[in-house]
Structure formats: structure tokens, C-alpha cells
Amino acid sequence: MRPQDILLPNAAGLCCKPGGFHIDPVRPVERAVITHGHSDHARAGHGAVLATQETLDMMRLRYGENFAGSTQAIRYGEEIRLGDVKIKFHPAGHVLGSAQVAVSCKDTCIVASGDYKDAPDPTCTPFELVPCDVFITEATFGLPVFRHGDASDEVKKLLASVALFPERAHLVGAYSLGKAQRVIKLLRQAGYDAPIYLHGAMETITHYYQSRGIDLGELKPVKGMKKAALAGTITLAPPSATSDLWTRRFPDPVTAFASGWMRVRARARQRGVELPLVISDHADWDGLTATIAATGAGEIWVTHGQEDALVHWCRSKGLKAQPLDLVGYGDEEESETPIPGEAEA
């Protein structure tokens, strides 16, 4: 069976006709298989949703109890038959509950990886390499300039700045799902045991991570704190909050931003970021190319991001490769929707 007879892009996203479902559809469909909880991949309004328990919980937190007609949780390694295909979920290493979806029909296996990273992350299950015939890869950082380095070294830069400027508050912009919790955990692993403060929009998902057994140490809401008391502290906030009036409650704040985009200095300057931290929840160029090679797939489909460069690299290695040109996926920060009832404080 040809791969395109199993999975094919259409207006709603990646469609599996023999299975009767879409993977991460961008508009409401009858049956959706969701790779992870970021809102550019996990949308409300589907008839039925299949995902890991953590992803279903994230969707419930973000969209309310009735975000889908029905839901079904699937564990990593569990195999389910849908129509004429079998699907199995494997860890993607992106955020808590993120998964790659292996779709098998007859003797062909296609792995839709969603968003993924091969770097270590103490807040989610590590990426699992899945041998396949066709590998569908993201290309968010699909250019050779993007080499992220060690996230723990970036956290050391943050702690060095805190030690250097004890009279100033440090504000770290980070996505509310995945990045914020990873930064907190990295700070703890680096020996930082003081309370870490949270913008109101960070609280619900961070507390959910704690409820799943991830120890993040002492966390406090920043709302209600006196300005002088925040000298020498670290506060996590959505990236958009670090450039608005909200920052006036802090003493001479140092603005940091944890993102793979901080490898590009012009981006940091454009955002007014004083302390860029190159910490990404996506694979960098080396991670993408190493993963593609290791899957053993002879055919690579590239989606959302720097598609052309990665397609060119694949073809230079003798692999069959094509861009999928799926629309509706992007930077988590752009697509994050606030959780209902959360204080923007």
C-alpha cells in the first residue's frame, strides 16, 4: 500500500481515510488523534478525541469539560485498531503527555511525530526512536544555524545574573505548557531552592504538572507581592507579559526569554530581551537530522517550519522527501489560549 493511501493532507489536516480519523486537525472533525496539548495541535470541537491522559487533561483545563463529544485515553506502547489501520503512541519528548503516532496498514508504517525533541527533559517522558517506512517530521528549527546547546548551561546564565544583580527582579518569559515547568525543574536541579514566582496564567498547568508527580519545589503566585520583596527573585510569565505594563510591579526587572529563537540575536533585540536563554522544546538541526537518519525511513515528509532546508538535506542523503505544506501550526506562544478563569496577574 502506498503511504499516501494511508495518510494524506487535506483542509482539516493530516487525514487517515482507511482509519477514519485526522491527526492534530486544525478544524473540527468527527474523529481526532491528538499528539500533544499545545493549542495549535489540540483544538476543541471534535466529535471524538484519542490522546494520552495528560493531553486530554490539558485540553480539559484549557477548553472546559465539554471540549469534545467523547474522549479516549491511550498509553504509550498501547496499540489500537481504527478502521483498517493500527495505531500506537510513542513518547515524543516535547511536553508532558506528548506523543508520536505510529500508523500501520498492511506492511507499511508511518510515524507522525508531532512536535518532538531528543534532548533530555526532566518533566516529560524521553523521546523514543520508532523505526518506520515513512517519518513525518516537524521543522520548526530546520536550519543549520539552530543548534540549541545544553539547557542546563542556559539556566546557569540566569542564576549568574541573579547573583550579579540581587537588587533586581528576573522575569523569564516561557510558554505556559512545557517550557515554564522545564525551566523551573532545571533551576531546581542547578541547586536553586528559593521560592519561584508565577504569573497567574502559569499557575493551573504548573500545578497540574505537580499533580502528576513532578517535583518543582516551592512556587508562589506573584500577585499581591510588594515590589521591594521581589528584588533578587525569579518569576515565570507568558512571553507577552514581559513586555507590557505588568512588569512595572517589579524592581528594575531583567527580562529573559527561554526559547530556541533566542539563538537569533536580532529576535532577542526586537523583543527587548536583556537575557536570551536558548532553551527549546523542539529538536534543533542536529536533532532533526540525526532522528531522521536513525528511523531508517526511506521517505520523509516535512511539516510546519523551515521545510525547504530539511527536504534538501534529506534528498542530499538519498532519501525521498517532500514538504507537506500543512497550515495552522506555529509557535506555541502565538497560538496559546488562556485558560478560562486564570488571573492575568
Coordinates of C-alpha atoms in Angstrom, one line a residue:
M1 CA 0.0 0.0 0.0
R2 CA 1.3 3.5 -0.9
P3 CA 1.9 5.8 2.0
Q4 CA -0.4 8.5 0.5
D5 CA -3.2 5.9 0.6
I6 CA -2.8 5.8 4.4
L7 CA -2.2 9.4 5.3
L8 CA -2.9 12.5 3.1
P9 CA -3.1 16.2 3.9
N10 CA -6.5 17.9 3.4
A11 CA -8.1 21.1 4.5
A12 CA -8.6 19.8 8.1
G13 CA -5.1 18.5 8.5
L14 CA -3.5 15.1 8.1
C15 CA -6.2 12.6 7.2
C16 CA -6.2 8.8 7.5
K17 CA -9.0 7.7 5.3
P18 CA -8.7 3.9 6.0
G19 CA -8.7 4.7 9.7
G20 CA -11.4 7.3 9.6
F21 CA -9.5 10.0 11.6
H22 CA -7.3 13.1 11.4
I23 CA -4.1 13.7 13.3
D24 CA -4.0 17.1 15.0
P25 CA -6.8 18.6 12.8
V26 CA -7.0 22.4 12.6
R27 CA -10.8 22.4 12.3
P28 CA -13.5 20.2 13.9
V29 CA -13.7 16.7 12.6
E30 CA -15.6 13.5 13.5
R31 CA -12.6 11.7 15.0
A32 CA -9.2 13.3 16.0
V33 CA -6.0 11.8 17.2
I34 CA -4.0 14.4 19.1
T35 CA -0.3 14.4 19.6
H36 CA 0.0 16.9 22.5
G37 CA -1.7 19.7 24.3
H38 CA -0.4 22.9 22.6
S39 CA -3.3 24.7 21.2
D40 CA -2.0 24.8 17.6
H41 CA -2.3 20.9 17.7
A42 CA -5.1 20.4 20.2
R43 CA -8.3 22.2 19.3
A44 CA -11.8 21.9 20.8
G45 CA -14.9 20.9 18.9
H46 CA -14.1 17.4 17.6
G47 CA -16.6 14.6 17.8
A48 CA -14.2 12.1 19.4
V49 CA -10.6 12.6 20.6
L50 CA -7.9 10.0 21.2
A51 CA -4.8 11.1 23.1
T52 CA -2.7 10.4 26.2
Q53 CA -4.4 11.1 29.5
E54 CA -2.1 14.2 30.1
T55 CA -3.1 15.7 26.7
L56 CA -6.8 15.1 27.4
D57 CA -6.3 16.8 30.8
M58 CA -4.6 19.8 29.2
M59 CA -7.4 20.1 26.7
R60 CA -9.9 19.9 29.6
L61 CA -8.1 22.6 31.5
R62 CA -7.9 24.9 28.5
Y63 CA -11.3 24.3 26.9
G64 CA -13.6 23.0 29.6
E65 CA -15.2 19.7 30.3
N66 CA -17.1 19.5 27.0
F67 CA -14.2 20.2 24.6
A68 CA -15.1 17.1 22.6
G69 CA -18.1 14.8 22.1
S70 CA -16.2 11.9 23.6
T71 CA -12.6 11.1 24.7
Q72 CA -10.4 8.0 24.9
A73 CA -7.0 7.9 26.7
I74 CA -4.2 5.8 25.2
R75 CA -1.0 4.8 26.9
Y76 CA 2.5 4.8 25.4
G77 CA 3.1 1.5 23.7
E78 CA -0.6 0.6 23.6
E79 CA -1.9 -0.5 20.2
I80 CA -5.5 0.3 19.0
R81 CA -7.2 -0.6 15.7
L82 CA -9.1 2.2 14.0
G83 CA -10.9 1.1 10.8
D84 CA -8.3 -0.7 8.6
V85 CA -5.2 0.6 10.4
K86 CA -3.4 0.0 13.7
I87 CA -2.1 3.0 15.7
K88 CA 0.4 3.1 18.6
F89 CA 1.6 6.0 20.7
H90 CA 5.2 6.6 21.5
P91 CA 6.8 9.3 23.6
A92 CA 7.8 12.5 21.7
G93 CA 9.8 14.2 24.5
H94 CA 8.2 17.6 23.6
V95 CA 6.0 18.3 26.7
L96 CA 4.1 16.2 29.3
G97 CA 2.0 13.6 27.5
S98 CA 3.3 14.4 24.0
A99 CA 3.3 11.5 21.6
Q100 CA 4.3 10.3 18.2
V101 CA 1.6 8.4 16.4
A102 CA 2.7 5.2 14.5
V103 CA 0.1 4.3 11.9
S104 CA 0.4 0.9 10.4
C105 CA -1.6 -0.6 7.5
K106 CA -0.6 -3.9 5.9
D107 CA 3.2 -3.8 5.7
T108 CA 3.6 0.0 5.8
C109 CA 4.4 2.0 9.0
I110 CA 4.1 5.8 9.0
V111 CA 5.2 7.7 12.1
A112 CA 3.6 11.2 12.6
S113 CA 6.0 12.7 15.2
G114 CA 4.0 15.8 16.0
D115 CA 6.5 18.2 17.8
Y116 CA 9.4 16.5 19.4
K117 CA 12.9 16.9 20.9
D118 CA 15.7 14.4 21.5
A119 CA 17.3 16.5 24.3
P120 CA 16.8 15.4 27.9
D121 CA 13.9 17.0 29.8
P122 CA 13.2 16.0 33.4
T123 CA 9.5 17.0 33.1
C124 CA 8.4 14.5 30.4
T125 CA 9.0 11.0 29.1
P126 CA 12.1 10.9 26.8
F127 CA 11.7 10.7 23.0
E128 CA 11.6 7.2 21.7
L129 CA 13.0 6.4 18.3
V130 CA 10.5 4.4 16.2
P131 CA 11.7 2.6 13.1
C132 CA 9.3 3.2 10.2
D133 CA 8.9 3.4 6.5
V134 CA 7.8 7.0 6.4
F135 CA 8.7 9.6 9.0
I136 CA 6.7 12.8 9.3
T137 CA 8.9 15.4 11.0
E138 CA 8.4 19.0 12.1
A139 CA 11.0 21.6 11.0
T140 CA 10.5 24.4 13.5
F141 CA 14.2 24.8 13.8
G142 CA 15.1 23.2 10.5
L143 CA 18.1 25.4 9.6
P144 CA 21.8 24.6 10.5
V145 CA 22.0 27.9 12.5
F146 CA 19.8 26.4 15.1
R147 CA 21.9 24.4 17.5
H148 CA 20.4 24.7 21.0
G149 CA 23.3 23.5 23.2
D150 CA 22.8 22.4 26.8
A151 CA 19.7 23.8 28.5
S152 CA 21.4 23.5 31.9
D153 CA 24.1 25.9 30.8
E154 CA 21.5 28.5 29.9
V155 CA 20.0 28.2 33.4
K156 CA 23.4 28.8 34.8
K157 CA 23.5 32.1 32.9
L158 CA 20.2 33.0 34.5
L159 CA 21.5 32.1 38.0
A160 CA 24.7 34.1 37.4
S161 CA 22.6 37.1 36.5
V162 CA 20.5 36.7 39.7
A163 CA 23.7 36.6 41.8
L164 CA 25.1 39.6 39.9
F165 CA 22.0 41.8 40.3
P166 CA 20.5 40.9 43.7
E167 CA 18.6 44.2 43.7
R168 CA 16.7 43.4 40.5
A169 CA 13.9 41.0 39.8
H170 CA 14.3 38.5 36.9
L171 CA 11.3 37.9 34.7
V172 CA 11.5 34.8 32.5
G173 CA 9.2 34.6 29.5
A174 CA 8.3 31.0 28.9
Y175 CA 5.4 29.1 27.3
S176 CA 2.8 28.1 29.9
L177 CA 2.8 24.4 28.9
G178 CA 6.1 22.6 29.0
K179 CA 8.7 25.3 28.8
A180 CA 7.8 27.0 32.1
Q181 CA 7.9 23.7 34.1
R182 CA 11.1 22.6 32.4
V183 CA 12.8 25.9 33.4
I184 CA 11.6 25.5 37.0
K185 CA 12.9 21.9 37.2
L186 CA 16.2 22.9 35.6
L187 CA 16.6 25.7 38.2
R188 CA 16.0 23.2 41.0
Q189 CA 18.5 20.7 39.5
A190 CA 21.0 23.5 39.5
G191 CA 20.6 24.0 43.2
Y192 CA 18.2 27.0 43.3
D193 CA 15.9 26.3 46.2
A194 CA 14.3 29.7 46.8
P195 CA 10.6 30.2 46.0
I196 CA 9.9 30.7 42.3
Y197 CA 7.0 33.1 41.5
L198 CA 4.4 32.5 38.9
H199 CA 2.3 34.9 36.7
G200 CA -1.4 33.9 37.1
A201 CA -1.5 32.4 33.6
M202 CA 1.2 29.9 34.7
E203 CA -0.5 28.5 37.8
T204 CA -3.1 26.0 36.6
I205 CA -0.8 24.0 34.2
T206 CA 2.2 24.2 36.6
H207 CA 0.0 22.8 39.4
Y208 CA -1.2 20.1 37.1
Y209 CA 2.5 19.1 36.4
Q210 CA 2.9 18.8 40.2
S211 CA -0.2 16.7 40.5
R212 CA 1.5 14.2 38.1
G213 CA 4.4 13.7 40.4
I214 CA 6.8 16.3 39.0
D215 CA 8.5 18.0 42.0
L216 CA 9.0 21.7 41.2
G217 CA 9.8 22.9 44.7
E218 CA 8.2 25.9 46.4
L219 CA 6.1 28.0 44.0
K220 CA 4.2 31.2 44.8
P221 CA 1.8 33.5 43.0
V222 CA 3.4 36.8 42.2
K223 CA 0.0 38.5 42.6
G224 CA -0.1 40.6 45.8
M225 CA 3.6 40.7 46.4
K226 CA 5.2 44.0 47.3
K227 CA 7.6 45.4 44.8
A228 CA 10.5 45.6 47.2
A229 CA 10.0 42.0 48.2
L230 CA 10.6 40.8 44.6
A231 CA 14.2 42.0 44.5
G232 CA 16.5 39.1 43.8
T233 CA 13.6 36.7 42.8
I234 CA 12.7 34.8 39.7
T235 CA 9.3 35.0 38.2
L236 CA 7.9 32.9 35.3
A237 CA 5.4 34.6 33.0
P238 CA 4.0 34.2 29.4
P239 CA 6.3 35.9 26.9
S240 CA 3.7 38.5 26.1
A241 CA 3.5 39.7 29.7
T242 CA 7.2 40.5 29.9
S243 CA 6.8 43.5 27.6
D244 CA 3.7 45.1 29.0
L245 CA 2.6 47.3 31.9
W246 CA 2.5 44.3 34.2
T247 CA 6.3 44.4 34.6
R248 CA 6.1 47.7 36.5
R249 CA 5.3 45.9 39.7
F250 CA 8.9 44.6 39.7
P251 CA 12.1 46.4 40.9
D252 CA 14.3 47.2 37.8
P253 CA 13.4 43.9 36.1
V254 CA 15.8 41.9 34.0
T255 CA 13.8 40.5 31.1
A256 CA 14.7 37.0 30.0
F257 CA 13.1 34.7 27.4
A258 CA 13.5 30.9 27.2
S259 CA 13.2 29.9 23.5
G260 CA 15.1 28.3 20.7
W261 CA 14.5 31.5 18.8
M262 CA 16.9 33.3 21.2
R263 CA 19.7 31.8 19.1
V264 CA 18.9 34.7 16.7
R265 CA 20.2 37.9 18.4
A266 CA 18.0 40.1 16.2
R267 CA 14.9 38.4 17.6
A268 CA 16.1 39.0 21.2
R269 CA 16.7 42.7 20.5
Q270 CA 13.4 43.0 18.7
R271 CA 11.6 41.7 21.8
G272 CA 13.6 43.8 24.2
V273 CA 15.1 40.7 25.8
E274 CA 18.0 41.5 28.1
L275 CA 18.9 37.9 28.9
P276 CA 18.2 35.5 26.0
L277 CA 18.1 31.8 27.1
V278 CA 18.4 29.3 24.3
I279 CA 16.1 26.6 25.7
S280 CA 13.8 24.9 23.2
D281 CA 11.2 22.1 23.4
H282 CA 11.8 21.3 19.7
A283 CA 14.6 19.4 18.1
D284 CA 17.4 21.5 16.7
W285 CA 19.0 21.0 13.3
D286 CA 21.3 18.2 14.6
G287 CA 18.4 16.6 16.5
L288 CA 16.2 16.6 13.4
T289 CA 18.8 15.2 11.0
A290 CA 20.0 12.6 13.5
T291 CA 16.5 11.4 14.2
I292 CA 15.6 11.2 10.5
A293 CA 18.6 9.1 9.8
A294 CA 18.1 6.9 12.8
T295 CA 14.5 6.0 12.0
G296 CA 15.6 4.1 8.9
A297 CA 12.7 5.6 6.9
G298 CA 13.3 5.8 3.2
E299 CA 10.7 8.6 2.8
I300 CA 10.4 11.8 4.9
W301 CA 7.5 14.2 5.0
V302 CA 8.3 17.6 6.4
T303 CA 5.8 19.9 8.0
H304 CA 5.5 23.3 9.7
G305 CA 8.7 25.2 9.9
Q306 CA 11.8 25.5 7.8
E307 CA 10.7 22.8 5.4
D308 CA 12.8 23.5 2.4
A309 CA 16.2 23.2 4.1
L310 CA 15.3 19.9 5.7
V311 CA 13.8 18.5 2.5
H312 CA 17.1 19.5 0.7
W313 CA 19.2 17.8 3.4
C314 CA 17.1 14.6 3.1
R315 CA 17.4 14.5 -0.7
S316 CA 21.2 15.0 -0.4
K317 CA 21.3 11.8 1.7
G318 CA 19.4 9.9 -0.9
L319 CA 16.1 9.9 0.9
K320 CA 12.7 10.6 -0.8
A321 CA 11.4 13.8 0.8
Q322 CA 8.7 16.3 0.4
P323 CA 7.1 19.2 2.3
L324 CA 3.5 18.6 3.4
D325 CA 2.5 22.3 3.4
L326 CA 0.1 21.9 6.3
V327 CA -1.3 25.2 7.6
G328 CA -2.4 26.2 11.1
Y329 CA 0.6 25.1 13.1
G330 CA 3.1 27.5 14.5
D331 CA 5.0 28.9 17.5
E332 CA 3.2 27.8 20.7
E333 CA 3.4 31.4 22.0
E334 CA 1.4 32.7 19.1
S335 CA -1.3 30.1 19.5
E336 CA -1.5 29.7 23.3
T337 CA -5.0 30.5 24.5
P338 CA -5.6 31.5 28.1
I339 CA -7.2 29.0 30.5
P340 CA -10.7 30.2 31.5
G341 CA -10.7 32.0 34.8
E342 CA -7.0 32.3 35.2
A343 CA -5.8 35.6 36.7
E344 CA -3.6 37.6 34.4
A345 CA -1.5 38.7 37.3

